[in-house]
Every structure is written in structure tokens, then in C-alpha cells.
Amino acid sequence: MASKCIITGVPGVGKTTVITGALARLEQEGVRYANISFGSFMFETALAEGLVKNRDEMRLLSKDDQKTLQQRAAGAIAKTEGNVLVDTHASVKTPKGFLAGLPEWVLEALRPDLFVLIETDEDQILGRRLGDPSRVRDMDTYRALASHQSFNRAIAAAYAMKTGCTVAMVTNADHLLDRAVDDLAALLR
Ligand code: AP5
């Protein structure tokens, strides 16, 4: 049976890196997923409408603009058939507080079977953000990042209550990327 999985993690935790590794491993076994970046769907619409110039500006848009972009992305992604993996955020840190990445209408469109949180220690995430000059990353404090990761666990529980999906945590620690890739691949098999 086709599976719908949502993979999340605070910016810079390395979720895209872990997803790429896990999907390459599964591909060798003949297991295929459509790999969909929710942020890319949102960004293409936001760019076409002149709302942003780069993807890091999206979290600064008004709450209403972000919600409209979410709704349109979810509607488009929901049409994908077969095994689907959606690379997104459990919550987005905006200037007005955390915005749910998957509000009710997005969850209803996506109907996930599995929800994954990619996590690691806050000092490692800060180091990765500092080492990524290609992006305009928030330079959070250790405490702010801990609060974001803990909020993401809380909201994942709400998503599980709403949809009946399971929730799993994958640790992507420094020097242990292979282990994270193994763990995610095992969840997706
Ligand atoms: P999206 O496209 O999902 O985010 P992104 O910015 O591309 O990815 P992240 O910032 O989460 O980075 P990452 O964790 O994937 O890290 P990476 O693998 O690059 O979203 C873009 C925007 O869209 C969001 O900001 C938001 O505005 C919007 N959006 C998306 N979904 C939304 C939603 N549902 N609702 C509202 N808005 C939404 O790795 C980072 C670095 O770490 C790399 O240098 C990598 O080499 C390194 N690294 C990775 N793993 C390891 C390791 N084990 N050891 C050492 N280094 C490592």
C-alpha cells in the first residue's frame, strides 16, 4: 500500500541531507518515493506573485500570506499518487511566533501515515547554520533552538491525534549521518 510520510526538522538540522541519503538507499532496493519539498511549492508561487525574492523571506511574510501559500501547496501536493515523502517544517518561526506547518486544512489534504522529526543537539544545528553561507539563516540562541525543537515535538503529538499517523524521531548527529540515513530508510521501507 502507498505510504505518505512527512519529514520535518528545524532549519539547518540536515533534513534534506538525510532524506537524500535515505531515498538513494531505498532506490537501490527498488523502493521509490516522490520526494516533494513543501517549501519549494510555496516558494514558486510566492516568487511568481512577487511576494519574495528568496526562500528565506517566506517565514517573514504575513500570517495570512503564509497560510494561503500553505493551502495552495497542500492542494497541489495532494494530487501526487504512490509513495510520497513531503519535506517540510512542523512549525515555522515567524516574527509573531510559531506558525503551524501543517494546520488542519493542510493535514486533511495530505493525510500522512508517518510523521518524522529529524533532531540533533542545538549546538550542532547552530554550527551547521553558521557553516551554510548559501542561506539567510536565523542565528538563534541555544535556548531558542531548544524551545523550537520542543515545540515541534508538542505539535507533532497534535498532528498524530488529528490524523492517526505515527510519530518517529531520527537523530542526525555530527559524524553520524549514516546512522540517521539508516534510521530514516528503515522507517520508510
Ligand atoms: P525548506 O525548503 O523545507 O527548508 P530548507 O531551508 O531548504 O531546509 P532547511 O533550512 O530545513 O535545512 P535542512 O534541515 O534541510 O538542512 P540541510 O540538509 O540543508 O523550507 C523553506 C521555507 O519554506 C521555510 O523556511 C518556510 O518559510 C517555508 N515552509 C516550508 N514548509 C512550510 C510549511 N509547512 N508551512 C509554512 N512554511 C513552510 O543541511 C544543513 C547543513 O548541515 C548542510 O551544510 C549539511 O551538509 C550539514 N549537515 C547535515 N547533516 C549533517 C551531519 N550529520 N553532520 C554534519 N553536518 C551535517
PDB file of C-alpha atoms and ligand atoms in Angstrom:
ATOM      1  CA  MET A   1       0.000   0.000   0.000  1.00  0.00           C
ATOM      2  CA  ALA A   2       1.258   3.508  -0.843  1.00  0.00           C
ATOM      3  CA  SER A   3       2.609   5.468   2.056  1.00  0.00           C
ATOM      4  CA  LYS A   4       2.513   9.197   2.806  1.00  0.00           C
ATOM      5  CA  CYS A   5       5.326  10.455   5.031  1.00  0.00           C
ATOM      6  CA  ILE A   6       6.047  13.917   6.325  1.00  0.00           C
ATOM      7  CA  ILE A   7       9.642  14.681   7.299  1.00  0.00           C
ATOM      8  CA  THR A   8      10.401  17.749   9.397  1.00  0.00           C
ATOM      9  CA  GLY A   9      13.157  19.372  11.421  1.00  0.00           C
ATOM     10  CA  VAL A  10      14.256  22.864  12.384  1.00  0.00           C
ATOM     11  CA  PRO A  11      16.164  24.722   9.621  1.00  0.00           C
ATOM     12  CA  GLY A  12      19.755  23.523   9.413  1.00  0.00           C
ATOM     13  CA  VAL A  13      19.220  20.213  11.229  1.00  0.00           C
ATOM     14  CA  GLY A  14      20.048  18.478   7.959  1.00  0.00           C
ATOM     15  CA  LYS A  15      16.682  17.032   6.991  1.00  0.00           C
ATOM     16  CA  THR A  16      17.245  17.461   3.254  1.00  0.00           C
ATOM     17  CA  THR A  17      20.651  15.763   3.580  1.00  0.00           C
ATOM     18  CA  VAL A  18      19.171  12.797   5.496  1.00  0.00           C
ATOM     19  CA  ILE A  19      16.203  12.467   3.118  1.00  0.00           C
ATOM     20  CA  THR A  20      18.503  12.428   0.066  1.00  0.00           C
ATOM     21  CA  GLY A  21      20.628   9.669   1.626  1.00  0.00           C
ATOM     22  CA  ALA A  22      17.648   7.554   2.688  1.00  0.00           C
ATOM     23  CA  LEU A  23      15.914   7.796  -0.696  1.00  0.00           C
ATOM     24  CA  ALA A  24      19.136   6.834  -2.518  1.00  0.00           C
ATOM     25  CA  ARG A  25      19.427   3.765  -0.297  1.00  0.00           C
ATOM     26  CA  LEU A  26      15.786   2.758  -0.878  1.00  0.00           C
ATOM     27  CA  GLU A  27      16.103   3.319  -4.627  1.00  0.00           C
ATOM     28  CA  GLN A  28      18.814   0.616  -4.695  1.00  0.00           C
ATOM     29  CA  GLU A  29      16.248  -1.757  -3.152  1.00  0.00           C
ATOM     30  CA  GLY A  30      13.571  -0.784  -5.681  1.00  0.00           C
ATOM     31  CA  VAL A  31      11.515   1.240  -3.180  1.00  0.00           C
ATOM     32  CA  ARG A  32      10.560   4.593  -4.676  1.00  0.00           C
ATOM     33  CA  TYR A  33       9.081   7.741  -3.193  1.00  0.00           C
ATOM     34  CA  ALA A  34       8.078  11.003  -4.848  1.00  0.00           C
ATOM     35  CA  ASN A  35      10.285  13.479  -2.939  1.00  0.00           C
ATOM     36  CA  ILE A  36       8.330  16.698  -2.547  1.00  0.00           C
ATOM     37  CA  SER A  37       9.625  19.888  -0.963  1.00  0.00           C
ATOM     38  CA  PHE A  38       6.652  21.745   0.516  1.00  0.00           C
ATOM     39  CA  GLY A  39       8.808  24.887   0.765  1.00  0.00           C
ATOM     40  CA  SER A  40       9.617  24.739  -2.964  1.00  0.00           C
ATOM     41  CA  PHE A  41       5.922  24.588  -3.861  1.00  0.00           C
ATOM     42  CA  MET A  42       5.279  27.595  -1.625  1.00  0.00           C
ATOM     43  CA  PHE A  43       8.315  29.440  -2.954  1.00  0.00           C
ATOM     44  CA  GLU A  44       7.419  29.027  -6.630  1.00  0.00           C
ATOM     45  CA  THR A  45       4.010  30.596  -6.010  1.00  0.00           C
ATOM     46  CA  ALA A  46       5.414  33.354  -3.764  1.00  0.00           C
ATOM     47  CA  LEU A  47       8.116  34.192  -6.317  1.00  0.00           C
ATOM     48  CA  ALA A  48       5.665  34.258  -9.241  1.00  0.00           C
ATOM     49  CA  GLU A  49       3.435  36.642  -7.298  1.00  0.00           C
ATOM     50  CA  GLY A  50       6.342  38.936  -6.362  1.00  0.00           C
ATOM     51  CA  LEU A  51       5.927  38.314  -2.630  1.00  0.00           C
ATOM     52  CA  VAL A  52       9.550  37.214  -2.018  1.00  0.00           C
ATOM     53  CA  LYS A  53      12.962  37.206  -3.688  1.00  0.00           C
ATOM     54  CA  ASN A  54      14.400  34.183  -1.842  1.00  0.00           C
ATOM     55  CA  ARG A  55      13.011  31.283   0.216  1.00  0.00           C
ATOM     56  CA  ASP A  56      14.295  32.693   3.494  1.00  0.00           C
ATOM     57  CA  GLU A  57      11.913  35.662   3.137  1.00  0.00           C
ATOM     58  CA  MET A  58       8.853  33.402   3.236  1.00  0.00           C
ATOM     59  CA  ARG A  59       8.833  32.996   7.017  1.00  0.00           C
ATOM     60  CA  LEU A  60       8.695  36.825   7.279  1.00  0.00           C
ATOM     61  CA  LEU A  61       5.502  37.144   5.191  1.00  0.00           C
ATOM     62  CA  SER A  62       2.227  37.935   6.947  1.00  0.00           C
ATOM     63  CA  LYS A  63       0.496  35.004   8.598  1.00  0.00           C
ATOM     64  CA  ASP A  64      -2.347  35.240   6.075  1.00  0.00           C
ATOM     65  CA  ASP A  65       0.031  35.157   3.094  1.00  0.00           C
ATOM     66  CA  GLN A  66       1.853  32.120   4.538  1.00  0.00           C
ATOM     67  CA  LYS A  67      -1.447  30.337   5.173  1.00  0.00           C
ATOM     68  CA  THR A  68      -2.643  30.973   1.616  1.00  0.00           C
ATOM     69  CA  LEU A  69       0.666  29.645   0.258  1.00  0.00           C
ATOM     70  CA  GLN A  70       0.402  26.565   2.524  1.00  0.00           C
ATOM     71  CA  GLN A  71      -3.125  25.832   1.327  1.00  0.00           C
ATOM     72  CA  ARG A  72      -2.189  26.081  -2.340  1.00  0.00           C
ATOM     73  CA  ALA A  73       0.921  23.883  -1.857  1.00  0.00           C
ATOM     74  CA  ALA A  74      -1.081  21.242   0.039  1.00  0.00           C
ATOM     75  CA  GLY A  75      -3.764  21.130  -2.676  1.00  0.00           C
ATOM     76  CA  ALA A  76      -1.152  20.605  -5.389  1.00  0.00           C
ATOM     77  CA  ILE A  77       0.848  18.010  -3.417  1.00  0.00           C
ATOM     78  CA  ALA A  78      -2.292  16.026  -2.520  1.00  0.00           C
ATOM     79  CA  LYS A  79      -2.691  15.092  -6.193  1.00  0.00           C
ATOM     80  CA  THR A  80       0.576  13.063  -6.181  1.00  0.00           C
ATOM     81  CA  GLU A  81      -0.006   9.304  -6.275  1.00  0.00           C
ATOM     82  CA  GLY A  82       2.074   6.392  -4.928  1.00  0.00           C
ATOM     83  CA  ASN A  83       4.597   6.636  -2.083  1.00  0.00           C
ATOM     84  CA  VAL A  84       5.007  10.291  -1.194  1.00  0.00           C
ATOM     85  CA  LEU A  85       7.576  11.940   1.063  1.00  0.00           C
ATOM     86  CA  VAL A  86       6.962  15.592   1.958  1.00  0.00           C
ATOM     87  CA  ASP A  87       9.988  17.573   3.196  1.00  0.00           C
ATOM     88  CA  THR A  88       8.599  20.401   5.333  1.00  0.00           C
ATOM     89  CA  HIS A  89       8.513  22.036   8.775  1.00  0.00           C
ATOM     90  CA  ALA A  90       6.435  21.021  11.812  1.00  0.00           C
ATOM     91  CA  SER A  91       6.335  24.711  12.687  1.00  0.00           C
ATOM     92  CA  VAL A  92       7.833  27.866  11.205  1.00  0.00           C
ATOM     93  CA  LYS A  93       9.431  30.519  13.399  1.00  0.00           C
ATOM     94  CA  THR A  94       7.888  33.840  12.320  1.00  0.00           C
ATOM     95  CA  PRO A  95       8.302  37.315  13.864  1.00  0.00           C
ATOM     96  CA  LYS A  96       4.862  36.796  15.508  1.00  0.00           C
ATOM     97  CA  GLY A  97       5.588  33.358  16.996  1.00  0.00           C
ATOM     98  CA  PHE A  98       5.484  29.764  15.771  1.00  0.00           C
ATOM     99  CA  LEU A  99       3.178  29.100  12.814  1.00  0.00           C
ATOM    100  CA  ALA A 100       1.890  25.523  12.472  1.00  0.00           C
ATOM    101  CA  GLY A 101       3.486  23.971   9.383  1.00  0.00           C
ATOM    102  CA  LEU A 102       0.516  21.634   8.994  1.00  0.00           C
ATOM    103  CA  PRO A 103      -2.682  23.349  10.078  1.00  0.00           C
ATOM    104  CA  GLU A 104      -5.899  21.364   9.860  1.00  0.00           C
ATOM    105  CA  TRP A 105      -6.658  22.038   6.201  1.00  0.00           C
ATOM    106  CA  VAL A 106      -3.095  21.026   5.195  1.00  0.00           C
ATOM    107  CA  LEU A 107      -3.303  17.801   7.236  1.00  0.00           C
ATOM    108  CA  GLU A 108      -6.661  16.979   5.671  1.00  0.00           C
ATOM    109  CA  ALA A 109      -5.195  17.359   2.181  1.00  0.00           C
ATOM    110  CA  LEU A 110      -2.019  15.366   2.926  1.00  0.00           C
ATOM    111  CA  ARG A 111      -3.389  12.648   5.294  1.00  0.00           C
ATOM    112  CA  PRO A 112       0.033  11.327   6.432  1.00  0.00           C
ATOM    113  CA  ASP A 113       0.705   7.782   7.675  1.00  0.00           C
ATOM    114  CA  LEU A 114       4.022   8.706   9.289  1.00  0.00           C
ATOM    115  CA  PHE A 115       5.417  11.931  10.726  1.00  0.00           C
ATOM    116  CA  VAL A 116       9.174  12.159  11.311  1.00  0.00           C
ATOM    117  CA  LEU A 117      11.101  14.718  13.350  1.00  0.00           C
ATOM    118  CA  ILE A 118      14.798  14.982  12.447  1.00  0.00           C
ATOM    119  CA  GLU A 119      16.596  16.317  15.519  1.00  0.00           C
ATOM    120  CA  THR A 120      20.028  16.829  16.997  1.00  0.00           C
ATOM    121  CA  ASP A 121      21.767  18.825  19.727  1.00  0.00           C
ATOM    122  CA  GLU A 122      21.258  22.576  19.450  1.00  0.00           C
ATOM    123  CA  ASP A 123      24.988  23.409  19.331  1.00  0.00           C
ATOM    124  CA  GLN A 124      25.361  21.191  16.255  1.00  0.00           C
ATOM    125  CA  ILE A 125      22.458  22.930  14.492  1.00  0.00           C
ATOM    126  CA  LEU A 126      23.950  26.344  15.260  1.00  0.00           C
ATOM    127  CA  GLY A 127      27.290  25.194  13.835  1.00  0.00           C
ATOM    128  CA  ARG A 128      25.617  23.963  10.635  1.00  0.00           C
ATOM    129  CA  ARG A 129      23.725  27.233  10.186  1.00  0.00           C
ATOM    130  CA  LEU A 130      26.949  29.206  10.587  1.00  0.00           C
ATOM    131  CA  GLY A 131      28.649  26.959   8.037  1.00  0.00           C
ATOM    132  CA  ASP A 132      25.965  27.488   5.350  1.00  0.00           C
ATOM    133  CA  PRO A 133      26.668  30.817   3.560  1.00  0.00           C
ATOM    134  CA  SER A 134      24.185  29.985   0.787  1.00  0.00           C
ATOM    135  CA  ARG A 135      21.235  30.789   3.052  1.00  0.00           C
ATOM    136  CA  VAL A 136      19.992  33.615   5.267  1.00  0.00           C
ATOM    137  CA  ARG A 137      19.666  31.546   8.439  1.00  0.00           C
ATOM    138  CA  ASP A 138      18.220  32.764  11.736  1.00  0.00           C
ATOM    139  CA  MET A 139      21.072  32.911  14.244  1.00  0.00           C
ATOM    140  CA  ASP A 140      19.061  31.675  17.213  1.00  0.00           C
ATOM    141  CA  THR A 141      20.383  31.190  20.706  1.00  0.00           C
ATOM    142  CA  TYR A 142      20.817  27.680  22.072  1.00  0.00           C
ATOM    143  CA  ARG A 143      17.751  28.240  24.258  1.00  0.00           C
ATOM    144  CA  ALA A 144      15.589  29.495  21.354  1.00  0.00           C
ATOM    145  CA  LEU A 145      16.504  26.452  19.274  1.00  0.00           C
ATOM    146  CA  ALA A 146      15.746  24.103  22.171  1.00  0.00           C
ATOM    147  CA  SER A 147      12.370  25.777  22.530  1.00  0.00           C
ATOM    148  CA  HIS A 148      11.677  25.362  18.781  1.00  0.00           C
ATOM    149  CA  GLN A 149      12.611  21.647  18.832  1.00  0.00           C
ATOM    150  CA  SER A 150      10.462  21.083  21.885  1.00  0.00           C
ATOM    151  CA  PHE A 151       7.508  22.953  20.328  1.00  0.00           C
ATOM    152  CA  ASN A 152       7.873  20.705  17.271  1.00  0.00           C
ATOM    153  CA  ARG A 153       7.501  17.575  19.428  1.00  0.00           C
ATOM    154  CA  ALA A 154       4.383  19.030  21.004  1.00  0.00           C
ATOM    155  CA  ILE A 155       2.769  19.944  17.711  1.00  0.00           C
ATOM    156  CA  ALA A 156       3.694  16.525  16.240  1.00  0.00           C
ATOM    157  CA  ALA A 157       1.574  14.967  19.012  1.00  0.00           C
ATOM    158  CA  ALA A 158      -1.336  17.168  17.912  1.00  0.00           C
ATOM    159  CA  TYR A 159      -0.848  16.052  14.285  1.00  0.00           C
ATOM    160  CA  ALA A 160      -0.911  12.392  15.438  1.00  0.00           C
ATOM    161  CA  MET A 161      -4.125  12.985  17.396  1.00  0.00           C
ATOM    162  CA  LYS A 162      -5.739  14.593  14.368  1.00  0.00           C
ATOM    163  CA  THR A 163      -4.730  12.040  11.710  1.00  0.00           C
ATOM    164  CA  GLY A 164      -3.820   8.782  13.480  1.00  0.00           C
ATOM    165  CA  CYS A 165      -0.319   8.909  11.956  1.00  0.00           C
ATOM    166  CA  THR A 166       2.659   7.565  13.890  1.00  0.00           C
ATOM    167  CA  VAL A 167       5.427   9.917  15.022  1.00  0.00           C
ATOM    168  CA  ALA A 168       9.127   8.959  14.968  1.00  0.00           C
ATOM    169  CA  MET A 169      12.289  10.840  15.898  1.00  0.00           C
ATOM    170  CA  VAL A 170      15.551  10.448  13.953  1.00  0.00           C
ATOM    171  CA  THR A 171      18.762  11.879  15.413  1.00  0.00           C
ATOM    172  CA  ASN A 172      21.145  13.412  12.840  1.00  0.00           C
ATOM    173  CA  ALA A 173      24.266  13.883  14.966  1.00  0.00           C
ATOM    174  CA  ASP A 174      27.615  15.238  13.753  1.00  0.00           C
ATOM    175  CA  HIS A 175      29.760  12.466  12.207  1.00  0.00           C
ATOM    176  CA  LEU A 176      26.783  10.070  12.348  1.00  0.00           C
ATOM    177  CA  LEU A 177      24.919  10.971   9.164  1.00  0.00           C
ATOM    178  CA  ASP A 178      24.964   7.299   8.041  1.00  0.00           C
ATOM    179  CA  ARG A 179      23.109   6.267  11.151  1.00  0.00           C
ATOM    180  CA  ALA A 180      20.419   8.905  10.538  1.00  0.00           C
ATOM    181  CA  VAL A 181      20.115   7.757   6.913  1.00  0.00           C
ATOM    182  CA  ASP A 182      19.743   4.111   8.072  1.00  0.00           C
ATOM    183  CA  ASP A 183      17.103   5.080  10.637  1.00  0.00           C
ATOM    184  CA  LEU A 184      15.022   7.083   8.163  1.00  0.00           C
ATOM    185  CA  ALA A 185      15.316   4.398   5.465  1.00  0.00           C
ATOM    186  CA  ALA A 186      14.067   1.801   7.975  1.00  0.00           C
ATOM    187  CA  LEU A 187      11.012   3.942   8.726  1.00  0.00           C
ATOM    188  CA  LEU A 188      10.233   4.380   5.027  1.00  0.00           C
ATOM    189  CA  ARG A 189      10.632   0.703   3.990  1.00  0.00           C
TER     190      ARG A 189
HETATM  191  P1  AP5 B   1      12.520  24.084   3.219  1.00  0.00           P
HETATM  192  O1  AP5 B   1      12.834  24.091   1.779  1.00  0.00           O
HETATM  193  O2  AP5 B   1      11.839  22.885   3.769  1.00  0.00           O
HETATM  194  O3  AP5 B   1      13.712  24.318   4.150  1.00  0.00           O
HETATM  195  P2  AP5 B   1      15.194  24.462   3.758  1.00  0.00           P
HETATM  196  O4  AP5 B   1      15.516  25.816   4.206  1.00  0.00           O
HETATM  197  O5  AP5 B   1      15.576  24.065   2.390  1.00  0.00           O
HETATM  198  O6  AP5 B   1      15.831  23.367   4.569  1.00  0.00           O
HETATM  199  P3  AP5 B   1      16.250  23.586   6.000  1.00  0.00           P
HETATM  200  O7  AP5 B   1      16.534  25.010   6.258  1.00  0.00           O
HETATM  201  O8  AP5 B   1      15.232  22.929   6.867  1.00  0.00           O
HETATM  202  O9  AP5 B   1      17.612  22.862   6.020  1.00  0.00           O
HETATM  203  P4  AP5 B   1      17.837  21.330   6.279  1.00  0.00           P
HETATM  204  O10 AP5 B   1      17.476  20.979   7.662  1.00  0.00           O
HETATM  205  O11 AP5 B   1      17.173  20.553   5.189  1.00  0.00           O
HETATM  206  O12 AP5 B   1      19.384  21.239   6.221  1.00  0.00           O
HETATM  207  P5  AP5 B   1      20.344  20.740   5.064  1.00  0.00           P
HETATM  208  O13 AP5 B   1      20.114  19.316   4.682  1.00  0.00           O
HETATM  209  O14 AP5 B   1      20.356  21.777   4.017  1.00  0.00           O
HETATM  210  O15 AP5 B   1      11.656  25.358   3.541  1.00  0.00           O
HETATM  211  C1  AP5 B   1      11.999  26.633   3.036  1.00  0.00           C
HETATM  212  C2  AP5 B   1      10.988  27.608   3.574  1.00  0.00           C
HETATM  213  O16 AP5 B   1       9.670  27.211   3.145  1.00  0.00           O
HETATM  214  C3  AP5 B   1      10.868  27.641   5.096  1.00  0.00           C
HETATM  215  O17 AP5 B   1      11.846  28.483   5.669  1.00  0.00           O
HETATM  216  C4  AP5 B   1       9.446  28.156   5.274  1.00  0.00           C
HETATM  217  O18 AP5 B   1       9.412  29.553   5.166  1.00  0.00           O
HETATM  218  C5  AP5 B   1       8.703  27.546   4.118  1.00  0.00           C
HETATM  219  N1  AP5 B   1       7.958  26.338   4.503  1.00  0.00           N
HETATM  220  C6  AP5 B   1       8.302  25.046   4.274  1.00  0.00           C
HETATM  221  N2  AP5 B   1       7.336  24.228   4.734  1.00  0.00           N
HETATM  222  C7  AP5 B   1       6.368  25.034   5.284  1.00  0.00           C
HETATM  223  C8  AP5 B   1       5.106  24.810   5.907  1.00  0.00           C
HETATM  224  N3  AP5 B   1       4.595  23.572   6.067  1.00  0.00           N
HETATM  225  N4  AP5 B   1       4.405  25.872   6.348  1.00  0.00           N
HETATM  226  C9  AP5 B   1       4.861  27.135   6.204  1.00  0.00           C
HETATM  227  N5  AP5 B   1       6.049  27.422   5.601  1.00  0.00           N
HETATM  228  C10 AP5 B   1       6.779  26.380   5.142  1.00  0.00           C
HETATM  229  O19 AP5 B   1      21.707  20.716   5.916  1.00  0.00           O
HETATM  230  C11 AP5 B   1      22.218  21.884   6.532  1.00  0.00           C
HETATM  231  C12 AP5 B   1      23.738  21.762   6.671  1.00  0.00           C
HETATM  232  O20 AP5 B   1      24.059  20.738   7.639  1.00  0.00           O
HETATM  233  C13 AP5 B   1      24.441  21.366   5.375  1.00  0.00           C
HETATM  234  O21 AP5 B   1      25.616  22.127   5.267  1.00  0.00           O
HETATM  235  C14 AP5 B   1      24.762  19.878   5.592  1.00  0.00           C
HETATM  236  O22 AP5 B   1      25.912  19.472   4.870  1.00  0.00           O
HETATM  237  C15 AP5 B   1      25.006  19.817   7.089  1.00  0.00           C
HETATM  238  N6  AP5 B   1      24.755  18.508   7.699  1.00  0.00           N
HETATM  239  C16 AP5 B   1      23.636  17.759   7.540  1.00  0.00           C
HETATM  240  N7  AP5 B   1      23.720  16.618   8.256  1.00  0.00           N
HETATM  241  C17 AP5 B   1      24.923  16.658   8.906  1.00  0.00           C
HETATM  242  C18 AP5 B   1      25.600  15.783   9.826  1.00  0.00           C
HETATM  243  N8  AP5 B   1      25.076  14.622  10.249  1.00  0.00           N
HETATM  244  N9  AP5 B   1      26.810  16.158  10.291  1.00  0.00           N
HETATM  245  C19 AP5 B   1      27.355  17.322   9.905  1.00  0.00           C
HETATM  246  N10 AP5 B   1      26.791  18.194   9.035  1.00  0.00           N
HETATM  247  C20 AP5 B   1      25.576  17.866   8.543  1.00  0.00           C
END
